[in-house]
Coordinates of C-alpha atoms in Angstrom, one line a residue:
Chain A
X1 CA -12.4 -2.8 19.5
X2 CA -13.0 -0.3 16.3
X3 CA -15.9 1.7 16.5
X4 CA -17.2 4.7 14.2
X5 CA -19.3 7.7 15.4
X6 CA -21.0 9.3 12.8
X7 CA -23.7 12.5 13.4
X8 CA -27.6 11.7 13.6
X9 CA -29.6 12.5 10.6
X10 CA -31.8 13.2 9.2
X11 CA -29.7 16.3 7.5
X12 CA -32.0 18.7 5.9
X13 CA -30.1 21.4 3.4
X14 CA -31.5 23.2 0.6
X15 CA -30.2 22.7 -2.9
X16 CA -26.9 24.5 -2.9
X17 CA -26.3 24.8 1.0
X18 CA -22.6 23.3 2.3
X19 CA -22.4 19.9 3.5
X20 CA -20.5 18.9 6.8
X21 CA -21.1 15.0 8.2
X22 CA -19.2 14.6 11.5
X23 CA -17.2 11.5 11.5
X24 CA -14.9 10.4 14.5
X25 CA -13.3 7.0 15.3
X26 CA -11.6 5.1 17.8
X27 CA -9.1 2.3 16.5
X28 CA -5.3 0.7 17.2
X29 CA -2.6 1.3 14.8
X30 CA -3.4 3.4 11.3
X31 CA -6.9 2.1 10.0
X32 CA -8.2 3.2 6.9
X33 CA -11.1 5.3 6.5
X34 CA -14.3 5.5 3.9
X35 CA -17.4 7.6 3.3
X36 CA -19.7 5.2 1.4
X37 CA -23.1 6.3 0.0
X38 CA -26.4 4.4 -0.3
X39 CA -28.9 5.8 -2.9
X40 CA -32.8 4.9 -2.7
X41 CA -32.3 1.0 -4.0
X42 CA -28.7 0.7 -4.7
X43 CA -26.0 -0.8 -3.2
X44 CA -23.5 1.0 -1.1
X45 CA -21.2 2.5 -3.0
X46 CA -17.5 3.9 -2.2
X47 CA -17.3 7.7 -2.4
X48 CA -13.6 8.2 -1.2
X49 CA -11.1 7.1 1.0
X50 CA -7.9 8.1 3.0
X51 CA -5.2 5.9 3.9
X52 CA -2.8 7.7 6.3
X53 CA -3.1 10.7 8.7
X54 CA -3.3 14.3 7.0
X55 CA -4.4 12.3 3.4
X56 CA -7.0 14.3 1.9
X57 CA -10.0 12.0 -0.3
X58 CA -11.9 13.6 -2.8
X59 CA -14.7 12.5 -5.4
X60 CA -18.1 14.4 -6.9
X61 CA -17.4 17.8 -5.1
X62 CA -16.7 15.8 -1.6
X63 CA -13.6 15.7 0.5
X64 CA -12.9 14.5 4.0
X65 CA -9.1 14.7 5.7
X66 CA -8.1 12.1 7.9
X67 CA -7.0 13.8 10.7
X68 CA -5.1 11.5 13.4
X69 CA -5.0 14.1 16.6
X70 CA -8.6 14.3 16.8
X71 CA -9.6 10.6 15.2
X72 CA -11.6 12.1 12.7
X73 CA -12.9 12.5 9.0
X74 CA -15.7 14.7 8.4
X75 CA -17.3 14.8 5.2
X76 CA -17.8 18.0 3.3
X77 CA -18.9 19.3 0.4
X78 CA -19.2 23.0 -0.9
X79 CA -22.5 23.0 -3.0
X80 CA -25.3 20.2 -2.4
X81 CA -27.5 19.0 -5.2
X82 CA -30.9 17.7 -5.1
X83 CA -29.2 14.4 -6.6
X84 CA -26.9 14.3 -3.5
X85 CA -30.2 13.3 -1.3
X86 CA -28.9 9.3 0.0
X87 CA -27.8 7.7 3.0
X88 CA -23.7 8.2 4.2
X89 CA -21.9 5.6 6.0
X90 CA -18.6 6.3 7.5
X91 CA -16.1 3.2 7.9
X92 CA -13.0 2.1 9.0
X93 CA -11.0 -0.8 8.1
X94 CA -8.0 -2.4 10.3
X95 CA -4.3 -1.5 8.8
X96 CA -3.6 -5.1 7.6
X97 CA -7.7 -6.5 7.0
X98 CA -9.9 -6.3 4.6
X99 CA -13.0 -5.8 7.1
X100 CA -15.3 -2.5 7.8
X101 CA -16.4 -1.3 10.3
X102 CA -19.7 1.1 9.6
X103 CA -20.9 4.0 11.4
X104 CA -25.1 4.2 12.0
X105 CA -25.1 6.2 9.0
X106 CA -26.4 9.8 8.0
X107 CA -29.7 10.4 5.8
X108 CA -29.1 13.6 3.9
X109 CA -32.1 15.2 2.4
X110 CA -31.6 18.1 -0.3
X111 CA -34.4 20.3 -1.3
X112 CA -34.7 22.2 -4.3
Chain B
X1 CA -22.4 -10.1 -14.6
X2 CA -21.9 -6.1 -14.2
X3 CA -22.8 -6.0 -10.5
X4 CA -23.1 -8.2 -7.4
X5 CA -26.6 -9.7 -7.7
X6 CA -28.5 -11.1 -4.6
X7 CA -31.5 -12.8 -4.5
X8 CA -34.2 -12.9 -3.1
X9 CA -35.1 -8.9 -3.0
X10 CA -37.4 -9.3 -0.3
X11 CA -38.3 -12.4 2.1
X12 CA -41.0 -13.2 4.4
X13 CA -40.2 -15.5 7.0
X14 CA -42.2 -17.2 9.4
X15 CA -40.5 -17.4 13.2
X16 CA -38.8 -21.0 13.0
X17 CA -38.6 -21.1 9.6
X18 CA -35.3 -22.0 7.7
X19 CA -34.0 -19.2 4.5
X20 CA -31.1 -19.4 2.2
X21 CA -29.8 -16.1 0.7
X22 CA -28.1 -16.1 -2.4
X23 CA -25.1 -14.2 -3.7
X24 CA -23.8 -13.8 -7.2
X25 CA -20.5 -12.0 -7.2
X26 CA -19.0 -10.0 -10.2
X27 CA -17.0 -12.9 -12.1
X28 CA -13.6 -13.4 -11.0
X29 CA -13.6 -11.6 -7.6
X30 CA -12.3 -13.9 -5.4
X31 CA -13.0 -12.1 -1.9
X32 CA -16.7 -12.3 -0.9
X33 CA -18.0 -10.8 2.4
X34 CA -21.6 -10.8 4.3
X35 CA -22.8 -8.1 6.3
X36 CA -26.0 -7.5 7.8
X37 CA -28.1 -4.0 8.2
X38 CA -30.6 -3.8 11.0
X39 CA -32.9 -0.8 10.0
X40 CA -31.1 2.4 10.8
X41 CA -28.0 0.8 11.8
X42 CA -24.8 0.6 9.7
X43 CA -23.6 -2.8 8.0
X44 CA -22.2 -5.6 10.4
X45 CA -19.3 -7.8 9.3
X46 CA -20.6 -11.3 9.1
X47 CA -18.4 -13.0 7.9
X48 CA -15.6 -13.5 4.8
X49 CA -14.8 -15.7 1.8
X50 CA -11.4 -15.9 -0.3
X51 CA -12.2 -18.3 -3.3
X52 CA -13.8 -21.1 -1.4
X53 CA -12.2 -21.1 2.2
X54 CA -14.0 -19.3 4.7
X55 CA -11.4 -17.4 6.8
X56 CA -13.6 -15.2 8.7
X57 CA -16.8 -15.8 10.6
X58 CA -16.5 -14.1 13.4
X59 CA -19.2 -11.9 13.2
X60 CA -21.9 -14.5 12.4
X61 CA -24.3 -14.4 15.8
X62 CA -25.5 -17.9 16.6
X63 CA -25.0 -21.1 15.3
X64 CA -28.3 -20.9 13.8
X65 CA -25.8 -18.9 11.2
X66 CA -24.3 -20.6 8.2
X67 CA -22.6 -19.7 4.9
X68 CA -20.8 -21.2 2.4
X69 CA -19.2 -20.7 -1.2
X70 CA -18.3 -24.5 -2.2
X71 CA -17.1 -23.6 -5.9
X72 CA -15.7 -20.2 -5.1
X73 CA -18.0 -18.0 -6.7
X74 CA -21.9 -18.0 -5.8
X75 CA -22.0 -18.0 -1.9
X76 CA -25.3 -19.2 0.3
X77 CA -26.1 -17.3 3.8
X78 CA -28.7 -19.9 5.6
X79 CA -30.1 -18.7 8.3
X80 CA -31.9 -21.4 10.5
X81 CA -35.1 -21.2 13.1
X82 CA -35.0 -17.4 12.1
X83 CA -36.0 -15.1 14.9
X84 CA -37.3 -11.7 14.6
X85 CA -34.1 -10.1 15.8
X86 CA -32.8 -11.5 12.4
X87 CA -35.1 -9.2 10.5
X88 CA -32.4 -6.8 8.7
X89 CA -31.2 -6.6 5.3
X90 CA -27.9 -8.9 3.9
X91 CA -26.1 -7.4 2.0
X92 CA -23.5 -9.1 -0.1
X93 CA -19.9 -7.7 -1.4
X94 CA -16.9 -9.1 -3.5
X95 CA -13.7 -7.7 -4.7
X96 CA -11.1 -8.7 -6.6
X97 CA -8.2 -8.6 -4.0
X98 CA -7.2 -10.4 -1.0
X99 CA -4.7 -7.8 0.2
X100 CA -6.0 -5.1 2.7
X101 CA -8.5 -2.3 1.7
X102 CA -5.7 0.1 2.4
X103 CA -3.2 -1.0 -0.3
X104 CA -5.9 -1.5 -2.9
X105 CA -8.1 1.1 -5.2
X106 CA -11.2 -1.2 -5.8
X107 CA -12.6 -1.7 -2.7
X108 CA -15.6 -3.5 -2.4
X109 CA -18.7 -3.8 -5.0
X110 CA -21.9 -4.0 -2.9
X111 CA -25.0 -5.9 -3.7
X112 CA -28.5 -4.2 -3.3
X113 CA -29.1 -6.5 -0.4
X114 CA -31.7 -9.0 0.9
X115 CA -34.0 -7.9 3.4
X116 CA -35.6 -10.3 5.6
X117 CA -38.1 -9.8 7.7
X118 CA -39.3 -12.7 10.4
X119 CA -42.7 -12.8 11.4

């Protein structure tokens, strides 16, 4: 079935650091695939997403590729803020459903 | 309402005992999905709504599982004779289209979740 492998946390950076959250998958067919971001009390939230092998998503300073030959779509992000300090889930959903499959999910910590 | 409201925040349960979780979806989304969150694990699909039909529920563990969305809007997650293993969070979602993620911008809008813990 669909999985998602994301790295263990917790990821400790200081304020202004680069960002990389490893993110591989194993699925059939063409899934879809998400970075979603859960700050202290709130709901998850959708940060990007990529649709088809080689698409790049990017939102708030973060991009990830979705790169097909190694099942993968790593999470990066030039310059971390203090305000960037939440949880990151990586998902997939099928090519035809609506369903997602999560990764454990990343705690990333930025200190000033 | 703005968001996907769940209630209660928090719930104590006694081992045996009988909860109902409550979803409010944003108004007029007519796909609504459950998940549940075990502490430091990523969201599990539990199982799916469009309008009132239940078309998914594979991912609900026991029968001691049950939800429902009778009118099509505010959907129930029962969870019977809980059991510690069912101490997680639930965490509700809707979205406005039936079509897959993939073809779609919106995505889902989560709720802030439920967490249950069973004593």
């Amino acid at each position: 079935g669909n999985s998602v492998t994301q790295m263990e946390g917790p990821v400790t950076l200081s304020e202004e650091a680069f960002l990389t959250i490893n993110c591989t998958y194993t699925a059939t067919g063409y899934p879809s695939l998400f970075w979603y971001v859960q700050y202290p009390g709130e709901g998850l939230q959708l940060l990007l997403k990529a649709t088809k092998a080689d698409d790049k998503g990017s939102n708030k300073g973060f991009e990830a590729t979705y790169r097909k030959e190694t099942t993968s779509f790593h999470l990066e992000k030039g310059s971390v803020q203090v305000s960037d300090s939440a949880v990151y889930f990586c998902a997939l959903s099928g090519e035809y459903g609506n369903k997602l499959v999560f990764g454990a999910g990343t705690i990333l910590r930025v200190k000033s | 309402g703005a968001g996907v409201s769940q209630s209660p925040r928090y719930k104590v349960a006694k081992r045996g005992q009988d909860v109902a979780l409550r979803c409010d979806p944003i108004s007029g989304h007519v796909s609504l999905f459950w998940y549940q969150q075990a502490l430091g694990q990523g969201p599990e699909f539990l199982t799916y709504f469009q309008n009132e039909a239940q078309l998914d529920k594979s991912g609900l563990p026991s029968d001691r599982f049950f939800a429902e969305r009778p009118e099509g809007s505010v959907s129930t997650l029962k969870i019977q004779r809980t059991q510690q293993e069912d101490s997680a969070v639930y965490l509700c979602a809707s979205s406005p289209i039936i079509t897959s993620l993939a073809r779609s911008n919106y995505g889902y809008t989560f709720g802030s979740g439920t967490r249950l813990t069973v004593v």
